[in-house]
PDB file of C-alpha atoms in Angstrom:
ATOM      1  CA  UNK A  18     -52.104 204.333 123.133  1.00 73.00           C
ATOM      2  CA  UNK A  19     -51.225 200.522 123.673  1.00 77.00           C
ATOM      3  CA  UNK A  20     -52.909 197.513 122.292  1.00 91.00           C
ATOM      4  CA  UNK A  21     -54.611 195.049 124.389  1.00 95.00           C
ATOM      5  CA  UNK A  22     -55.049 191.291 122.356  1.00 95.00           C
ATOM      6  CA  UNK A  23     -56.922 188.703 124.924  1.00 96.00           C
ATOM      7  CA  UNK A  24     -56.670 185.261 124.296  1.00 97.00           C
ATOM      8  CA  UNK A  25     -60.155 184.180 126.659  1.00 95.00           C
ATOM      9  CA  UNK A  26     -62.148 181.752 126.940  1.00 96.00           C
ATOM     10  CA  UNK A  27     -61.075 179.499 123.787  1.00 96.00           C
ATOM     11  CA  UNK A  28     -59.244 176.778 122.388  1.00 98.00           C
ATOM     12  CA  UNK A  29     -56.001 177.243 119.733  1.00 97.00           C
ATOM     13  CA  UNK A  30     -55.483 174.260 118.608  1.00 98.00           C
ATOM     14  CA  UNK A  31     -52.454 173.331 115.781  1.00 98.00           C
ATOM     15  CA  UNK A  32     -52.218 176.563 115.510  1.00 98.00           C
ATOM     16  CA  UNK A  33     -48.554 179.066 115.200  1.00 97.00           C
ATOM     17  CA  UNK A  34     -49.520 181.629 117.974  1.00 97.00           C
ATOM     18  CA  UNK A  35     -47.293 185.367 117.183  1.00 97.00           C
ATOM     19  CA  UNK A  36     -46.833 186.897 120.287  1.00 97.00           C
ATOM     20  CA  UNK A  37     -44.939 189.837 118.376  1.00 96.00           C
ATOM     21  CA  UNK A  38     -43.557 192.845 120.330  1.00 96.00           C
ATOM     22  CA  UNK A  39     -45.813 196.573 120.372  1.00 94.00           C
ATOM     23  CA  UNK A  40     -49.555 194.309 122.669  1.00 96.00           C
ATOM     24  CA  UNK A  41     -50.198 193.775 125.811  1.00 97.00           C
ATOM     25  CA  UNK A  42     -51.103 190.295 126.038  1.00 97.00           C
ATOM     26  CA  UNK A  43     -54.110 188.940 128.168  1.00 97.00           C
ATOM     27  CA  UNK A  44     -53.343 185.106 128.332  1.00 97.00           C
ATOM     28  CA  UNK A  45     -56.553 183.505 129.537  1.00 95.00           C
ATOM     29  CA  UNK A  46     -59.556 183.328 131.427  1.00 94.00           C
ATOM     30  CA  UNK A  47     -59.802 179.949 130.200  1.00 94.00           C
ATOM     31  CA  UNK A  48     -57.850 179.886 127.345  1.00 97.00           C
ATOM     32  CA  UNK A  49     -56.279 176.088 126.291  1.00 98.00           C
ATOM     33  CA  UNK A  50     -53.528 176.471 123.109  1.00 98.00           C
ATOM     34  CA  UNK A  51     -52.957 172.537 121.662  1.00 98.00           C
ATOM     35  CA  UNK A  52     -50.071 171.114 119.642  1.00 98.00           C
ATOM     36  CA  UNK A  53     -49.400 174.785 118.403  1.00 98.00           C
ATOM     37  CA  UNK A  54     -46.370 177.319 118.176  1.00 98.00           C
ATOM     38  CA  UNK A  55     -46.238 179.676 120.560  1.00 98.00           C
ATOM     39  CA  UNK A  56     -43.551 181.866 118.827  1.00 98.00           C
ATOM     40  CA  UNK A  57     -42.546 185.353 121.650  1.00 98.00           C
ATOM     41  CA  UNK A  58     -40.664 188.572 120.961  1.00 98.00           C
ATOM     42  CA  UNK A  59     -42.777 190.388 123.577  1.00 97.00           C
ATOM     43  CA  UNK A  60     -41.721 191.998 126.607  1.00 96.00           C
ATOM     44  CA  UNK A  61     -41.892 189.531 129.995  1.00 95.00           C
ATOM     45  CA  UNK A  62     -43.922 192.523 131.482  1.00 95.00           C
ATOM     46  CA  UNK A  63     -46.104 193.051 128.790  1.00 97.00           C
ATOM     47  CA  UNK A  64     -47.553 189.029 128.832  1.00 97.00           C
ATOM     48  CA  UNK A  65     -50.466 188.924 131.549  1.00 96.00           C
ATOM     49  CA  UNK A  66     -50.466 185.136 132.114  1.00 96.00           C
ATOM     50  CA  UNK A  67     -54.333 184.976 133.775  1.00 95.00           C
ATOM     51  CA  UNK A  68     -55.844 181.294 134.367  1.00 95.00           C
ATOM     52  CA  UNK A  69     -54.968 178.958 130.643  1.00 96.00           C
ATOM     53  CA  UNK A  70     -53.107 176.253 129.658  1.00 97.00           C
ATOM     54  CA  UNK A  71     -50.540 175.214 127.533  1.00 98.00           C
ATOM     55  CA  UNK A  72     -50.147 171.123 126.016  1.00 98.00           C
ATOM     56  CA  UNK A  73     -48.585 169.350 123.608  1.00 98.00           C
ATOM     57  CA  UNK A  74     -47.108 172.675 122.289  1.00 98.00           C
ATOM     58  CA  UNK A  75     -43.479 174.706 121.876  1.00 98.00           C
ATOM     59  CA  UNK A  76     -43.141 177.927 123.648  1.00 98.00           C
ATOM     60  CA  UNK A  77     -39.945 179.303 121.458  1.00 98.00           C
ATOM     61  CA  UNK A  78     -38.317 182.912 122.593  1.00 98.00           C
ATOM     62  CA  UNK A  79     -36.746 184.910 119.676  1.00 96.00           C
ATOM     63  CA  UNK A  80     -35.341 187.698 121.797  1.00 93.00           C
ATOM     64  CA  UNK A  81     -34.398 187.717 125.529  1.00 96.00           C
ATOM     65  CA  UNK A  82     -38.062 185.954 127.366  1.00 98.00           C
ATOM     66  CA  UNK A  83     -37.253 187.782 131.066  1.00 98.00           C
ATOM     67  CA  UNK A  84     -39.037 188.856 134.186  1.00 97.00           C
ATOM     68  CA  UNK A  85     -41.854 185.841 133.916  1.00 97.00           C
ATOM     69  CA  UNK A  86     -44.547 184.528 136.159  1.00 95.00           C
ATOM     70  CA  UNK A  87     -46.145 181.253 134.474  1.00 97.00           C
ATOM     71  CA  UNK A  88     -48.140 180.609 137.635  1.00 95.00           C
ATOM     72  CA  UNK A  89     -51.441 180.662 136.029  1.00 96.00           C
ATOM     73  CA  UNK A  90     -51.108 178.342 133.454  1.00 97.00           C
ATOM     74  CA  UNK A  91     -51.157 174.774 133.080  1.00 98.00           C
ATOM     75  CA  UNK A  92     -47.821 173.783 131.351  1.00 98.00           C
ATOM     76  CA  UNK A  93     -48.022 170.203 130.791  1.00 98.00           C
ATOM     77  CA  UNK A  94     -45.899 168.080 127.459  1.00 98.00           C
ATOM     78  CA  UNK A  95     -44.681 171.409 126.129  1.00 98.00           C
ATOM     79  CA  UNK A  96     -40.629 172.260 124.769  1.00 98.00           C
ATOM     80  CA  UNK A  97     -39.342 175.471 125.093  1.00 98.00           C
ATOM     81  CA  UNK A  98     -36.721 176.944 122.899  1.00 98.00           C
ATOM     82  CA  UNK A  99     -34.690 180.197 123.292  1.00 98.00           C
ATOM     83  CA  UNK A 100     -32.957 182.437 126.352  1.00 98.00           C
ATOM     84  CA  UNK A 101     -35.734 182.560 129.612  1.00 98.00           C
ATOM     85  CA  UNK A 102     -34.266 184.450 131.990  1.00 98.00           C
ATOM     86  CA  UNK A 103     -35.894 185.102 135.653  1.00 98.00           C
ATOM     87  CA  UNK A 104     -39.194 183.006 134.854  1.00 98.00           C
ATOM     88  CA  UNK A 105     -41.037 181.296 137.208  1.00 97.00           C
ATOM     89  CA  UNK A 106     -42.579 177.683 136.267  1.00 98.00           C
ATOM     90  CA  UNK A 107     -45.242 175.615 138.402  1.00 97.00           C
ATOM     91  CA  UNK A 108     -48.060 176.913 140.742  1.00 96.00           C
ATOM     92  CA  UNK A 109     -47.788 178.885 144.027  1.00 93.00           C
ATOM     93  CA  UNK A 110     -49.478 178.838 147.558  1.00 89.00           C
ATOM     94  CA  UNK A 111     -47.701 181.888 148.727  1.00 85.00           C
ATOM     95  CA  UNK A 112     -48.626 184.975 146.435  1.00 82.00           C
ATOM     96  CA  UNK A 113     -52.474 184.950 145.455  1.00 81.00           C
ATOM     97  CA  UNK A 114     -55.183 182.363 144.037  1.00 84.00           C
ATOM     98  CA  UNK A 115     -54.698 183.113 140.388  1.00 84.00           C
ATOM     99  CA  UNK A 116     -51.364 182.099 140.968  1.00 85.00           C
ATOM    100  CA  UNK A 117     -52.834 178.965 142.457  1.00 90.00           C
ATOM    101  CA  UNK A 118     -54.016 177.431 139.202  1.00 88.00           C
ATOM    102  CA  UNK A 119     -51.218 176.888 137.554  1.00 94.00           C
ATOM    103  CA  UNK A 120     -49.104 173.884 137.229  1.00 97.00           C
ATOM    104  CA  UNK A 121     -46.133 172.413 134.971  1.00 98.00           C
ATOM    105  CA  UNK A 122     -45.962 168.699 134.002  1.00 98.00           C
ATOM    106  CA  UNK A 123     -44.100 166.396 131.665  1.00 98.00           C
ATOM    107  CA  UNK A 124     -42.038 169.942 129.856  1.00 98.00           C
ATOM    108  CA  UNK A 125     -39.115 169.916 128.401  1.00 98.00           C
ATOM    109  CA  UNK A 126     -35.914 172.447 128.821  1.00 98.00           C
ATOM    110  CA  UNK A 127     -33.158 170.908 126.880  1.00 98.00           C
ATOM    111  CA  UNK A 128     -32.902 173.122 123.759  1.00 98.00           C
ATOM    112  CA  UNK A 129     -33.258 176.550 126.047  1.00 98.00           C
ATOM    113  CA  UNK A 130     -31.289 178.731 127.366  1.00 98.00           C
ATOM    114  CA  UNK A 131     -32.428 179.438 131.590  1.00 98.00           C
ATOM    115  CA  UNK A 132     -30.336 181.323 133.743  1.00 98.00           C
ATOM    116  CA  UNK A 133     -32.240 182.105 136.976  1.00 97.00           C
ATOM    117  CA  UNK A 134     -35.704 180.507 136.745  1.00 98.00           C
ATOM    118  CA  UNK A 135     -37.278 178.863 139.351  1.00 98.00           C
ATOM    119  CA  UNK A 136     -39.451 175.823 139.624  1.00 98.00           C
ATOM    120  CA  UNK A 137     -42.549 175.667 142.077  1.00 98.00           C
ATOM    121  CA  UNK A 138     -44.814 172.439 143.390  1.00 97.00           C
ATOM    122  CA  UNK A 139     -44.025 169.948 139.874  1.00 97.00           C
ATOM    123  CA  UNK A 140     -42.324 166.838 139.819  1.00 97.00           C
ATOM    124  CA  UNK A 141     -38.942 167.436 138.436  1.00 98.00           C
ATOM    125  CA  UNK A 142     -38.281 164.099 137.269  1.00 97.00           C
ATOM    126  CA  UNK A 143     -41.004 165.176 134.693  1.00 97.00           C
ATOM    127  CA  UNK A 144     -38.526 167.939 133.428  1.00 98.00           C
ATOM    128  CA  UNK A 145     -36.220 167.723 131.094  1.00 98.00           C
ATOM    129  CA  UNK A 146     -33.573 169.997 132.333  1.00 98.00           C
ATOM    130  CA  UNK A 147     -30.780 171.739 129.988  1.00 98.00           C
ATOM    131  CA  UNK A 148     -27.167 170.843 130.549  1.00 98.00           C
ATOM    132  CA  UNK A 149     -24.199 171.568 131.525  1.00 98.00           C
ATOM    133  CA  UNK A 150     -23.370 175.374 130.582  1.00 98.00           C
ATOM    134  CA  UNK A 151     -26.934 175.533 132.629  1.00 98.00           C
ATOM    135  CA  UNK A 152     -27.039 173.679 135.584  1.00 98.00           C
ATOM    136  CA  UNK A 153     -29.698 173.058 138.095  1.00 98.00           C
ATOM    137  CA  UNK A 154     -29.748 173.185 142.131  1.00 98.00           C
ATOM    138  CA  UNK A 155     -32.355 170.873 143.087  1.00 98.00           C
ATOM    139  CA  UNK A 156     -33.708 171.131 146.789  1.00 95.00           C
ATOM    140  CA  UNK A 157     -31.114 173.156 147.704  1.00 95.00           C
ATOM    141  CA  UNK A 158     -33.163 174.192 151.356  1.00 94.00           C
ATOM    142  CA  UNK A 159     -32.271 170.573 152.328  1.00 94.00           C
ATOM    143  CA  UNK A 160     -28.741 170.630 151.120  1.00 95.00           C
ATOM    144  CA  UNK A 161     -28.392 174.105 152.291  1.00 95.00           C
ATOM    145  CA  UNK A 162     -25.703 173.692 155.038  1.00 94.00           C
ATOM    146  CA  UNK A 163     -22.994 171.694 153.652  1.00 95.00           C
ATOM    147  CA  UNK A 164     -23.918 173.854 149.744  1.00 96.00           C
ATOM    148  CA  UNK A 165     -22.165 176.402 152.744  1.00 93.00           C
ATOM    149  CA  UNK A 166     -20.008 174.811 154.535  1.00 94.00           C
ATOM    150  CA  UNK A 167     -18.199 174.480 150.788  1.00 94.00           C
ATOM    151  CA  UNK A 168     -16.362 177.169 149.052  1.00 94.00           C
ATOM    152  CA  UNK A 169     -16.699 179.606 146.513  1.00 97.00           C
ATOM    153  CA  UNK A 170     -14.890 181.241 143.479  1.00 97.00           C
ATOM    154  CA  UNK A 171     -15.864 185.018 143.485  1.00 96.00           C
ATOM    155  CA  UNK A 172     -18.892 186.839 145.860  1.00 97.00           C
ATOM    156  CA  UNK A 173     -20.663 183.365 143.785  1.00 97.00           C
ATOM    157  CA  UNK A 174     -21.942 182.647 147.550  1.00 94.00           C
ATOM    158  CA  UNK A 175     -23.844 185.490 147.122  1.00 95.00           C
ATOM    159  CA  UNK A 176     -25.801 183.691 145.108  1.00 95.00           C
ATOM    160  CA  UNK A 177     -25.897 179.998 147.468  1.00 96.00           C
ATOM    161  CA  UNK A 178     -27.577 182.132 150.389  1.00 95.00           C
ATOM    162  CA  UNK A 179     -30.098 183.130 147.635  1.00 94.00           C
ATOM    163  CA  UNK A 180     -30.894 180.133 146.723  1.00 96.00           C
ATOM    164  CA  UNK A 181     -30.795 177.812 150.234  1.00 95.00           C
ATOM    165  CA  UNK A 182     -33.431 180.898 151.212  1.00 94.00           C
ATOM    166  CA  UNK A 183     -36.584 179.889 148.877  1.00 94.00           C
ATOM    167  CA  UNK A 184     -39.728 181.123 148.589  1.00 95.00           C
ATOM    168  CA  UNK A 185     -42.328 178.534 149.564  1.00 94.00           C
ATOM    169  CA  UNK A 186     -42.218 175.129 147.325  1.00 96.00           C
ATOM    170  CA  UNK A 187     -40.025 175.681 145.645  1.00 97.00           C
ATOM    171  CA  UNK A 188     -37.865 172.823 144.105  1.00 97.00           C
ATOM    172  CA  UNK A 189     -35.130 173.375 141.943  1.00 98.00           C
ATOM    173  CA  UNK A 190     -33.626 176.783 140.482  1.00 98.00           C
ATOM    174  CA  UNK A 191     -31.426 177.102 137.130  1.00 98.00           C
ATOM    175  CA  UNK A 192     -28.742 179.095 135.462  1.00 98.00           C
ATOM    176  CA  UNK A 193     -26.493 179.641 133.098  1.00 98.00           C
ATOM    177  CA  UNK A 194     -22.946 179.210 133.919  1.00 98.00           C
ATOM    178  CA  UNK A 195     -21.085 182.379 131.228  1.00 98.00           C
ATOM    179  CA  UNK A 196     -24.489 184.657 133.068  1.00 98.00           C
ATOM    180  CA  UNK A 197     -23.830 184.087 136.589  1.00 97.00           C
ATOM    181  CA  UNK A 198     -19.990 184.205 136.788  1.00 97.00           C
ATOM    182  CA  UNK A 199     -19.641 187.182 134.969  1.00 97.00           C
ATOM    183  CA  UNK A 200     -22.321 188.844 137.633  1.00 96.00           C
ATOM    184  CA  UNK A 201     -20.385 187.075 140.424  1.00 97.00           C
ATOM    185  CA  UNK A 202     -16.948 188.008 139.707  1.00 97.00           C
ATOM    186  CA  UNK A 203     -15.499 184.166 138.660  1.00 97.00           C
ATOM    187  CA  UNK A 204     -14.540 182.832 135.589  1.00 97.00           C
ATOM    188  CA  UNK A 205     -17.409 179.404 133.813  1.00 98.00           C
ATOM    189  CA  UNK A 206     -14.131 177.223 134.427  1.00 97.00           C
ATOM    190  CA  UNK A 207     -13.394 177.416 138.804  1.00 97.00           C
ATOM    191  CA  UNK A 208     -17.622 177.504 138.834  1.00 97.00           C
ATOM    192  CA  UNK A 209     -18.222 174.893 136.911  1.00 98.00           C
ATOM    193  CA  UNK A 210     -14.883 173.038 139.257  1.00 97.00           C
ATOM    194  CA  UNK A 211     -16.408 174.433 141.938  1.00 97.00           C
ATOM    195  CA  UNK A 212     -19.546 173.331 141.487  1.00 97.00           C
ATOM    196  CA  UNK A 213     -18.373 169.240 140.855  1.00 95.00           C
ATOM    197  CA  UNK A 214     -19.579 167.110 143.179  1.00 91.00           C
ATOM    198  CA  UNK A 215     -22.412 169.328 145.267  1.00 95.00           C
ATOM    199  CA  UNK A 216     -24.749 168.031 146.616  1.00 96.00           C
ATOM    200  CA  UNK A 217     -28.361 168.314 144.921  1.00 96.00           C
ATOM    201  CA  UNK A 218     -26.803 169.567 140.810  1.00 97.00           C
ATOM    202  CA  UNK A 219     -27.823 168.729 137.601  1.00 97.00           C
ATOM    203  CA  UNK A 220     -25.629 169.552 134.598  1.00 96.00           C
TER     204      UNK A 220
END
């Protein structure tokens, strides 16, 4: 039977929190982690955010952290390191009540690799994004018409269609060029050439 570890109704300050493979971790309700280092080796499906906040923490994915919705958690002044795929940051109003409790501001992803990660309902000016080979679509819905008119290599136009019709509250999506180029049957060089000059792109 898979063990369950509950971090709830407590404050953790100045510690190293190791979320190792094996157990299921329940984060909250009412969890505060402050000035701490959080090492995540567990799979995304083994983490269950309920409610709480991470403040001034370093959050490091030891492997590839996939498919984690951070929406129930407030992330303030945190630094992210490692590989994150399909993670969603910021609160969401289009899912359930629990996902409206979180948020993200003043966080640093410059040392992280993000692929297919989305940001919701936040001020992206307060977020430090990773540079190339990661790239970011900012407010893609507003630029959808121009993005659709551009010529894209391989099958990357299918990514553009997804990016330009995001869930409510999406303000940015971040991709890793070598990963998405391979999936889109193109090259990193062709992809970069197509992205240069496109509206709302940070890289």
